[in-house]
Short mmCIF file of C-alpha atoms in Angstrom, two decimals:
data_model
loop_
_atom_site.label_atom_id
_atom_site.label_comp_id
_atom_site.label_asym_id
_atom_site.label_seq_id
_atom_site.Cartn_x
_atom_site.Cartn_y
_atom_site.Cartn_z
CA UNK K 1 26.13 16.38 -3.90
CA UNK K 2 29.08 17.09 -1.58
CA UNK K 3 29.24 16.25 2.07
CA UNK K 4 31.20 19.16 3.68
CA UNK K 5 30.12 22.46 4.96
CA UNK K 6 29.49 24.71 2.01
CA UNK K 7 28.33 28.29 1.46
CA UNK K 8 25.08 29.03 -0.25
CA UNK K 9 24.90 27.34 -3.72
CA UNK K 10 26.99 29.06 -6.39
CA UNK K 11 24.92 28.35 -9.51
CA UNK K 12 21.95 29.76 -11.34
CA UNK K 13 19.81 29.34 -8.15
CA UNK K 14 22.30 31.31 -6.10
CA UNK K 15 20.68 32.98 -3.16
CA UNK K 16 21.30 36.54 -2.18
CA UNK K 17 19.92 38.06 1.00
CA UNK K 18 16.96 40.35 0.03
CA UNK K 19 17.68 43.95 -0.01
CA UNK K 20 14.27 44.67 1.13
CA UNK K 21 12.21 42.97 3.74
CA UNK K 22 9.54 40.67 2.39
CA UNK K 23 6.06 42.06 3.27
CA UNK K 24 4.43 39.58 5.58
CA UNK K 25 0.70 39.83 6.30
CA UNK K 26 -0.44 38.64 9.75
CA UNK K 27 -3.73 40.43 9.78
CA UNK K 28 -6.15 39.70 7.05
CA UNK K 29 -7.75 42.52 5.12
CA UNK K 30 -11.16 43.70 6.41
CA UNK K 31 -13.91 42.39 4.30
CA UNK K 32 -17.60 41.59 4.67
CA UNK K 33 -18.09 38.60 6.91
CA UNK K 34 -19.78 35.34 5.70
CA UNK K 35 -23.34 34.81 7.06
CA UNK K 36 -23.71 33.22 10.56
CA UNK K 37 -23.59 29.48 10.39
CA UNK K 38 -24.37 26.71 12.88
CA UNK K 39 -20.73 25.54 12.71
CA UNK K 40 -19.53 28.93 13.90
CA UNK K 41 -21.33 28.46 17.18
CA UNK K 42 -21.07 26.35 20.34
CA UNK K 43 -23.98 24.35 21.43
CA UNK K 44 -25.03 27.04 23.87
CA UNK K 45 -24.73 29.63 21.33
CA UNK K 46 -26.91 27.57 18.89
CA UNK K 47 -29.60 27.25 21.48
CA UNK K 48 -29.59 30.88 22.11
CA UNK K 49 -29.82 31.63 18.45
CA UNK K 50 -32.69 29.28 17.92
CA UNK K 51 -34.43 30.84 20.95
CA UNK K 52 -34.00 34.34 19.31
CA UNK K 53 -35.86 32.91 16.33
CA UNK K 54 -38.78 32.07 18.60
CA UNK K 55 -38.16 28.32 18.68
CA UNK K 56 -37.55 25.90 21.66
CA UNK K 57 -33.78 25.56 22.33
CA UNK K 58 -33.79 21.78 21.77
CA UNK K 59 -34.39 22.64 18.04
CA UNK K 60 -30.71 23.57 17.93
CA UNK K 61 -29.77 19.97 18.92
CA UNK K 62 -32.01 18.64 16.16
CA UNK K 63 -30.57 20.97 13.63
CA UNK K 64 -26.97 20.12 14.80
CA UNK K 65 -27.68 16.36 14.50
CA UNK K 66 -28.91 16.93 10.92
CA UNK K 67 -25.80 18.85 9.93
CA UNK K 68 -22.99 16.99 11.78
CA UNK K 69 -24.38 13.42 12.30
CA UNK K 70 -26.84 12.73 9.42
CA UNK K 71 -25.13 15.13 6.95
CA UNK K 72 -28.64 16.25 5.86
CA UNK K 73 -28.44 18.30 2.68
CA UNK K 74 -31.83 19.90 2.34
CA UNK K 75 -34.48 21.38 4.54
CA UNK K 76 -37.05 19.08 3.14
CA UNK K 77 -35.32 16.11 4.71
CA UNK K 78 -35.43 17.53 8.23
CA UNK K 79 -38.97 16.16 8.91
CA UNK K 80 -38.55 16.24 12.69
CA UNK K 81 -38.59 19.93 12.54
CA UNK K 82 -41.95 21.76 12.23
CA UNK K 83 -42.59 22.67 8.68
CA UNK K 84 -43.31 26.17 9.58
CA UNK K 85 -40.02 26.65 11.35
CA UNK K 86 -37.90 24.48 9.10
CA UNK K 87 -37.13 26.94 6.31
CA UNK K 88 -36.41 29.90 8.81
CA UNK K 89 -34.06 27.81 10.87
CA UNK K 90 -32.24 26.47 7.81
CA UNK K 91 -31.97 29.96 6.20
CA UNK K 92 -30.70 31.62 9.32
CA UNK K 93 -28.35 28.98 10.75
CA UNK K 94 -27.43 26.75 7.65
CA UNK K 95 -26.82 29.30 4.91
CA UNK K 96 -24.97 28.10 1.78
CA UNK K 97 -21.19 28.90 2.34
CA UNK K 98 -19.49 27.07 -0.47
CA UNK K 99 -20.51 26.72 -4.15
CA UNK K 100 -18.75 24.03 -6.08
CA UNK K 101 -17.00 25.57 -9.13
CA UNK K 102 -15.11 22.57 -10.39
CA UNK K 103 -14.16 19.10 -9.26
CA UNK K 104 -11.37 16.89 -10.67
CA UNK K 105 -10.23 13.36 -9.65
CA UNK K 106 -7.35 11.10 -10.13
CA UNK K 107 -6.08 7.72 -8.62
CA UNK K 108 -9.23 5.93 -9.89
CA UNK K 109 -11.43 8.63 -8.29
CA UNK K 110 -10.08 8.17 -4.67
CA UNK K 111 -8.33 11.66 -4.76
CA UNK K 112 -10.72 14.39 -5.53
CA UNK K 113 -9.86 18.15 -5.60
CA UNK K 114 -12.72 20.54 -5.40
CA UNK K 115 -12.57 24.24 -6.22
CA UNK K 116 -15.02 26.26 -4.02
CA UNK K 117 -16.47 29.85 -4.54
CA UNK K 118 -17.16 31.62 -1.24
CA UNK K 119 -20.01 34.04 -0.59
CA UNK K 120 -17.86 36.98 -1.81
CA UNK K 121 -16.32 35.28 -4.83
CA UNK K 122 -13.01 34.20 -3.21
CA UNK K 123 -11.74 30.88 -4.48
CA UNK K 124 -10.43 28.06 -2.14
CA UNK K 125 -9.67 24.43 -2.71
CA UNK K 126 -10.00 21.21 -0.70
CA UNK K 127 -8.86 17.65 -1.39
CA UNK K 128 -10.33 14.44 -0.37
CA UNK K 129 -7.99 11.45 -0.38
CA UNK K 130 -9.21 7.83 0.28
CA UNK K 131 -6.70 5.24 1.54
CA UNK K 132 -7.33 1.68 2.22
CA UNK K 133 -7.54 2.43 5.98
CA UNK K 134 -8.65 6.03 6.26
CA UNK K 135 -10.03 9.15 4.42
CA UNK K 136 -8.22 12.37 4.79
CA UNK K 137 -9.52 15.83 3.92
CA UNK K 138 -7.02 18.65 3.29
CA UNK K 139 -8.57 21.97 3.92
CA UNK K 140 -7.84 25.68 3.28
CA UNK K 141 -7.95 28.12 6.19
CA UNK K 142 -7.47 31.30 4.24
CA UNK K 143 -8.05 32.60 0.80
CA UNK K 144 -4.45 33.34 -0.20
CA UNK K 145 -1.54 33.58 2.13
CA UNK K 146 0.39 36.39 3.62
CA UNK K 147 3.64 34.55 4.41
CA UNK K 148 5.42 35.41 1.14
CA UNK K 149 7.43 32.23 0.64
CA UNK K 150 9.15 32.63 -2.82
CA UNK K 151 8.74 28.97 -3.91
CA UNK K 152 4.99 29.04 -3.08
CA UNK K 153 2.79 30.85 -5.63
CA UNK K 154 0.00 31.34 -3.03
CA UNK K 155 2.39 33.26 -0.67
CA UNK K 156 3.72 35.26 -3.57
CA UNK K 157 0.33 36.40 -4.54
CA UNK K 158 -0.74 37.64 -1.12
CA UNK K 159 -3.63 37.20 1.33
CA UNK K 160 -7.35 37.92 0.44
CA UNK K 161 -9.03 37.09 3.61
CA UNK K 162 -9.33 34.61 6.42
CA UNK K 163 -11.93 31.82 6.24
CA UNK K 164 -14.59 31.57 9.05
CA UNK K 165 -14.82 28.54 11.25
CA UNK K 166 -17.91 27.32 9.45
CA UNK K 167 -16.25 27.82 5.91
CA UNK K 168 -13.44 25.55 7.13
CA UNK K 169 -15.86 22.96 8.64
CA UNK K 170 -17.92 23.04 5.59
CA UNK K 171 -15.11 21.75 3.42
CA UNK K 172 -14.93 18.68 5.67
CA UNK K 173 -18.74 18.19 5.71
CA UNK K 174 -18.84 18.43 1.85
CA UNK K 175 -16.33 15.56 1.64
CA UNK K 176 -18.26 13.54 4.32
CA UNK K 177 -21.38 13.98 2.24
CA UNK K 178 -19.63 12.88 -0.96
CA UNK K 179 -18.58 9.62 0.90
CA UNK K 180 -22.23 9.20 2.22
CA UNK K 181 -23.48 9.45 -1.37
CA UNK K 182 -21.18 6.78 -2.54
CA UNK K 183 -19.46 9.17 -4.93
CA UNK K 184 -15.96 8.02 -3.92
CA UNK K 185 -14.85 4.46 -4.96
CA UNK K 186 -14.56 2.07 -2.12
CA UNK K 187 -18.01 2.23 -0.65
CA UNK K 188 -19.47 4.63 1.99
CA UNK K 189 -17.31 5.64 4.80
CA UNK K 190 -16.41 8.71 7.02
CA UNK K 191 -13.67 11.28 7.11
CA UNK K 192 -11.15 10.10 9.64
CA UNK K 193 -8.36 12.59 9.34
CA UNK K 194 -8.14 16.30 8.56
CA UNK K 195 -4.97 18.28 7.71
CA UNK K 196 -4.78 21.97 7.60
CA UNK K 197 -2.32 22.07 4.76
CA UNK K 198 -4.39 23.87 2.07
CA UNK K 199 -4.26 27.62 1.20
CA UNK K 200 -3.20 29.79 3.95
CA UNK K 201 -1.22 29.90 7.28
CA UNK K 202 -3.59 28.31 9.63
CA UNK K 203 -2.02 29.91 12.82
CA UNK K 204 -2.43 33.32 11.17
CA UNK K 205 -6.19 32.58 11.35
CA UNK K 206 -5.87 31.25 14.90
CA UNK K 207 -9.39 31.91 16.35
CA UNK K 208 -11.23 30.48 13.31
CA UNK K 209 -8.88 27.44 12.91
CA UNK K 210 -9.12 26.66 16.49
CA UNK K 211 -12.96 26.82 16.37
CA UNK K 212 -12.80 24.51 13.51
CA UNK K 213 -10.71 21.96 15.23
CA UNK K 214 -12.96 21.99 18.18
CA UNK K 215 -16.12 21.45 15.86
CA UNK K 216 -14.30 18.74 14.06
CA UNK K 217 -13.16 16.98 17.18
CA UNK K 218 -16.42 17.36 19.27
CA UNK K 219 -18.78 14.29 19.25
CA UNK K 220 -22.08 14.58 17.44
CA UNK K 221 -24.31 16.55 17.54
CA UNK K 222 -21.96 19.24 18.71
CA UNK K 223 -19.35 18.38 15.97
CA UNK K 224 -18.17 15.69 13.62
CA UNK K 225 -16.49 13.41 16.18
CA UNK K 226 -13.07 13.10 14.40
CA UNK K 227 -10.32 12.31 16.85
CA UNK K 228 -8.10 15.39 17.65
CA UNK K 229 -5.10 13.05 17.21
CA UNK K 230 -6.16 12.62 13.61
CA UNK K 231 -6.11 16.31 12.99
CA UNK K 232 -2.85 17.99 11.76
CA UNK K 233 -2.25 21.82 11.91
CA UNK K 234 0.64 23.15 9.88
CA UNK K 235 2.45 26.41 10.29
CA UNK K 236 5.61 28.20 8.84
CA UNK K 237 6.59 28.87 12.30
CA UNK K 238 4.53 31.60 14.08
CA UNK K 239 6.17 31.05 17.47
CA UNK K 240 3.59 32.80 19.74
CA UNK K 241 0.76 30.94 18.04
CA UNK K 242 2.56 27.55 18.53
CA UNK K 243 3.00 28.40 22.18
CA UNK K 244 -0.64 29.27 22.49
CA UNK K 245 -1.79 26.14 20.73
CA UNK K 246 0.37 24.03 23.08
CA UNK K 247 -1.78 25.36 26.11
CA UNK K 248 -5.19 24.64 24.39
CA UNK K 249 -5.21 21.08 25.71
CA UNK K 250 -6.03 19.59 22.14
CA UNK K 251 -3.62 16.77 21.10
CA UNK K 252 -3.51 17.75 17.40
CA UNK K 253 -0.39 17.00 15.36
CA UNK K 254 1.79 20.01 14.80
CA UNK K 255 3.44 20.23 11.40
CA UNK K 256 6.21 22.73 11.04
CA UNK K 257 7.05 23.81 7.33
CA UNK K 258 10.83 24.13 7.96
CA UNK K 259 12.30 23.81 4.49
CA UNK K 260 15.79 24.85 5.57
CA UNK K 261 17.68 23.98 8.75
CA UNK K 262 19.91 27.17 8.75
CA UNK K 263 18.76 30.73 9.22
CA UNK K 264 20.65 32.15 6.21
CA UNK K 265 18.60 30.12 3.67
CA UNK K 266 15.43 29.93 5.61
CA UNK K 267 15.28 33.73 5.92
CA UNK K 268 14.95 33.68 2.04
CA UNK K 269 12.70 30.49 1.65
CA UNK K 270 10.40 31.23 4.56
CA UNK K 271 10.38 35.01 5.16
CA UNK K 272 8.83 34.79 8.59
CA UNK K 273 12.23 33.39 9.73
CA UNK K 274 13.38 36.94 9.85
CA UNK K 275 11.21 37.44 12.71
CA UNK K 276 11.41 33.89 14.52
CA UNK K 277 14.64 32.00 13.78
CA UNK K 278 15.05 28.36 13.40
CA UNK K 279 16.06 27.84 17.02
CA UNK K 280 13.12 29.69 18.26
CA UNK K 281 10.64 27.73 15.99
CA UNK K 282 12.09 24.42 16.88
CA UNK K 283 12.23 25.39 20.64
CA UNK K 284 8.44 26.19 20.47
CA UNK K 285 7.80 22.87 18.66
CA UNK K 286 9.70 20.92 21.29
CA UNK K 287 7.73 22.53 24.00
CA UNK K 288 4.50 21.57 22.16
CA UNK K 289 5.75 18.02 21.93
CA UNK K 290 6.58 17.99 25.72
CA UNK K 291 3.14 19.54 26.66
CA UNK K 292 0.96 17.31 24.33
CA UNK K 293 3.03 14.10 24.01
CA UNK K 294 2.59 14.42 20.23
CA UNK K 295 5.34 13.85 17.64
CA UNK K 296 6.03 16.99 15.69
CA UNK K 297 6.15 16.60 11.89
CA UNK K 298 8.85 18.49 10.18
CA UNK K 299 7.83 19.47 6.57
CA UNK K 300 10.85 19.86 4.17
CA UNK K 301 10.26 20.50 0.49
CA UNK K 302 13.32 19.28 -1.42
CA UNK K 303 14.32 21.89 -4.07
CA UNK K 304 17.00 21.00 -6.42
CA UNK K 305 20.30 22.61 -5.68
CA UNK K 306 18.76 24.99 -3.06
CA UNK K 307 18.11 22.97 0.10
CA UNK K 308 19.04 19.46 -0.82
CA UNK K 309 22.80 19.47 0.05
CA UNK K 310 24.17 16.67 2.36
CA UNK K 311 25.61 19.28 4.71
CA UNK K 312 22.16 20.69 5.30
CA UNK K 313 20.87 17.13 5.96
CA UNK K 314 23.63 16.87 8.51
CA UNK K 315 22.60 20.02 10.10
CA UNK K 316 18.93 19.06 10.18
CA UNK K 317 19.92 15.68 11.66
CA UNK K 318 21.85 17.34 14.35
CA UNK K 319 18.86 19.63 15.23
CA UNK K 320 16.36 16.73 15.32
CA UNK K 321 18.44 13.87 16.91
CA UNK K 322 16.68 12.45 19.90
CA UNK K 323 13.68 14.66 19.50
CA UNK K 324 9.97 13.70 19.36
CA UNK K 325 9.78 14.43 15.56
CA UNK K 326 9.85 12.92 12.15
CA UNK K 327 10.63 14.44 8.79
CA UNK K 328 8.28 14.55 5.65
CA UNK K 329 10.34 15.07 2.72
CA UNK K 330 8.33 16.52 -0.15
CA UNK K 331 9.77 16.54 -3.69
CA UNK K 332 8.77 19.92 -4.98
CA UNK K 333 5.82 19.87 -7.33
CA UNK K 334 6.59 23.23 -9.22
CA UNK K 335 3.93 25.46 -10.46
CA UNK K 336 3.82 26.53 -14.31
CA UNK K 337 6.69 28.84 -15.19
CA UNK K 338 8.50 28.35 -11.98
CA UNK K 339 12.29 28.15 -11.79
CA UNK K 340 12.02 25.69 -8.89
CA UNK K 341 12.15 22.06 -9.41
CA UNK K 342 12.49 18.83 -7.46
CA UNK K 343 15.65 17.39 -6.29
CA UNK K 344 17.45 14.63 -8.21
CA UNK K 345 16.62 11.17 -7.07
CA UNK K 346 20.19 10.50 -6.05
CA UNK K 347 20.28 13.66 -3.99
CA UNK K 348 16.98 12.82 -2.36
CA UNK K 349 18.27 9.38 -1.43
CA UNK K 350 21.48 10.82 -0.06
CA UNK K 351 19.54 13.38 2.02
CA UNK K 352 17.44 10.48 3.43
CA UNK K 353 20.51 8.51 4.28
CA UNK K 354 22.08 11.31 6.17
CA UNK K 355 18.99 11.96 8.29
CA UNK K 356 18.58 8.34 9.00
CA UNK K 357 22.26 8.17 10.23
CA UNK K 358 21.15 10.48 13.12
CA UNK K 359 18.26 8.24 13.90
CA UNK K 360 15.68 10.52 12.59
CA UNK K 361 12.58 8.91 11.11
CA UNK K 362 11.91 10.02 7.51
CA UNK K 363 9.05 9.71 4.99
CA UNK K 364 9.43 10.63 1.32
CA UNK K 365 6.01 11.46 -0.11
CA UNK K 366 5.06 10.47 -3.54
CA UNK K 367 3.86 13.49 -5.46
CA UNK K 368 0.64 12.89 -7.30
CA UNK K 369 -2.20 14.66 -8.74
CA UNK K 370 -0.29 16.75 -11.31
CA UNK K 371 -3.00 15.67 -13.91
CA UNK K 372 -5.50 17.56 -11.70
CA UNK K 373 -3.43 20.56 -11.12
CA UNK K 374 -2.10 18.87 -7.89
CA UNK K 375 -0.23 21.78 -6.48
CA UNK K 376 -2.55 23.82 -4.13
CA UNK K 377 -4.27 26.69 -5.74
CA UNK K 378 -3.78 25.68 -9.48
CA UNK K 379 -7.44 25.00 -9.98
CA UNK K 380 -8.18 28.52 -8.69
CA UNK K 381 -5.50 29.99 -10.84
CA UNK K 382 -6.83 28.39 -14.06
CA UNK K 383 -10.48 29.47 -13.36
CA UNK K 384 -11.60 32.48 -15.26
CA UNK K 385 -11.48 35.36 -12.78
CA UNK K 386 -9.48 33.17 -10.57
CA UNK K 387 -6.25 34.98 -10.98
CA UNK K 388 -4.60 36.13 -7.68
CA UNK K 389 -6.70 39.06 -6.51
CA UNK K 390 -9.81 40.06 -4.72
CA UNK K 391 -11.87 37.24 -6.19
CA UNK K 392 -9.43 34.25 -5.98
CA UNK K 393 -7.65 32.11 -3.58
CA UNK K 394 -3.92 31.98 -4.45
CA UNK K 395 -1.85 28.96 -5.82
CA UNK K 396 0.82 27.31 -3.84
CA UNK K 397 3.47 25.07 -4.84
CA UNK K 398 4.36 21.55 -3.45
CA UNK K 399 1.68 18.92 -3.63
CA UNK K 400 2.08 15.72 -1.72
CA UNK K 401 -0.36 13.50 -0.08
CA UNK K 402 0.04 13.61 3.66
CA UNK K 403 1.63 10.68 5.60
CA UNK K 404 -0.36 9.21 8.51
CA UNK K 405 -0.46 11.36 11.52
CA UNK K 406 -0.19 8.33 13.64
CA UNK K 407 1.88 5.20 13.15
CA UNK K 408 5.40 4.12 12.52
CA UNK K 409 7.67 5.99 10.06
CA UNK K 410 8.34 4.48 6.77
CA UNK K 411 12.14 4.45 7.41
CA UNK K 412 12.97 6.82 4.61
CA UNK K 413 11.32 4.57 2.08
CA UNK K 414 8.94 6.19 -0.52
CA UNK K 415 5.45 5.50 0.56
CA UNK K 416 3.54 3.07 -1.72
CA UNK K 417 0.16 4.85 -1.14
CA UNK K 418 -0.95 7.75 -3.23
CA UNK K 419 0.09 11.09 -2.14
CA UNK K 420 -1.62 14.22 -3.35
CA UNK K 421 -2.20 16.73 -0.52
CA UNK K 422 -1.81 20.43 -0.41
CA UNK K 423 1.42 20.48 1.53
CA UNK K 424 3.69 23.44 1.90
#
């Protein structure tokens, strides 16, 4: 891997600027909405909804406590609610939103990927990952994705629809229930971290994602009581949405899926870059860091002979030097039939050294979960009827378990903990 300035790679992966603009989808297709759910509503709205059903408003607090705090799974267990009202309240405010289609595990059962069918047949995935000191849920925010990244099968397949706030929250609640039932090795526990790195572009579904963040962070019985500092929201770089998120007063971690430090390559790898350039995306990220005091995570999928040149590491280092940021390097986990592959180990090490020479903290994530179709969306793609289309969530590419949102960087050393998230 050479160290000087070079043009785009002149080999079989050579890039040419597209002759046509990649179609980006920022507005999801209109589809039937999922049924109303408790998690879609604020506490005031829940009380109003219960009153509409002819019950005392405080029943909303009881129902919320069962869902968010006790993780109650059936109406029969809600014995503090009148029997006559119980079924009606549950049917109206706690409808079934997710149906488990398939679940697979690796890492001794501590990494569990679940394929869910939504009310309209769309498929999405979530992943529960247990570490010695925490439990992380990786959740989907859309069925499919409209951002069109060529190394990401989900983006290539397009967007089916946005998920509702409750459909997102329910993925986390399902993981919390699995822990409470003792289904995950390591004993009972609670979900401590949530990363929006599953299917979809979270900030393209801004209202529902923000609602989900607020439900996850609110203390019980309003929400799950997960610290906002332990929630990560990723984006390919929707600048207006980043700017809007910075003003919300929520100290969540922002993860920017950069993947290239120069506009020429990023225009191709991340087509939204044709609308908001690298400088604009990073400018919004630095403003986010300034407003929130939160370190920005720069996600960078290393693709062999595409974006792993040393001169690109130099450019990235210059862009990030002195900033409140760290880099997560993700060796690409290609989807079946893809021409894309992970960087050579020596090129990966050289890339890390270059970044470290600028004082930029770096973590290289171990890619795991390939034995369970680790790249996001591959369970959906393998399911009969789960092809990209009206009834399926769409597959994505890189799979890597997320680094801790808080804490010191790993100084470029490969993490020894298992990594199997649905990262871009």
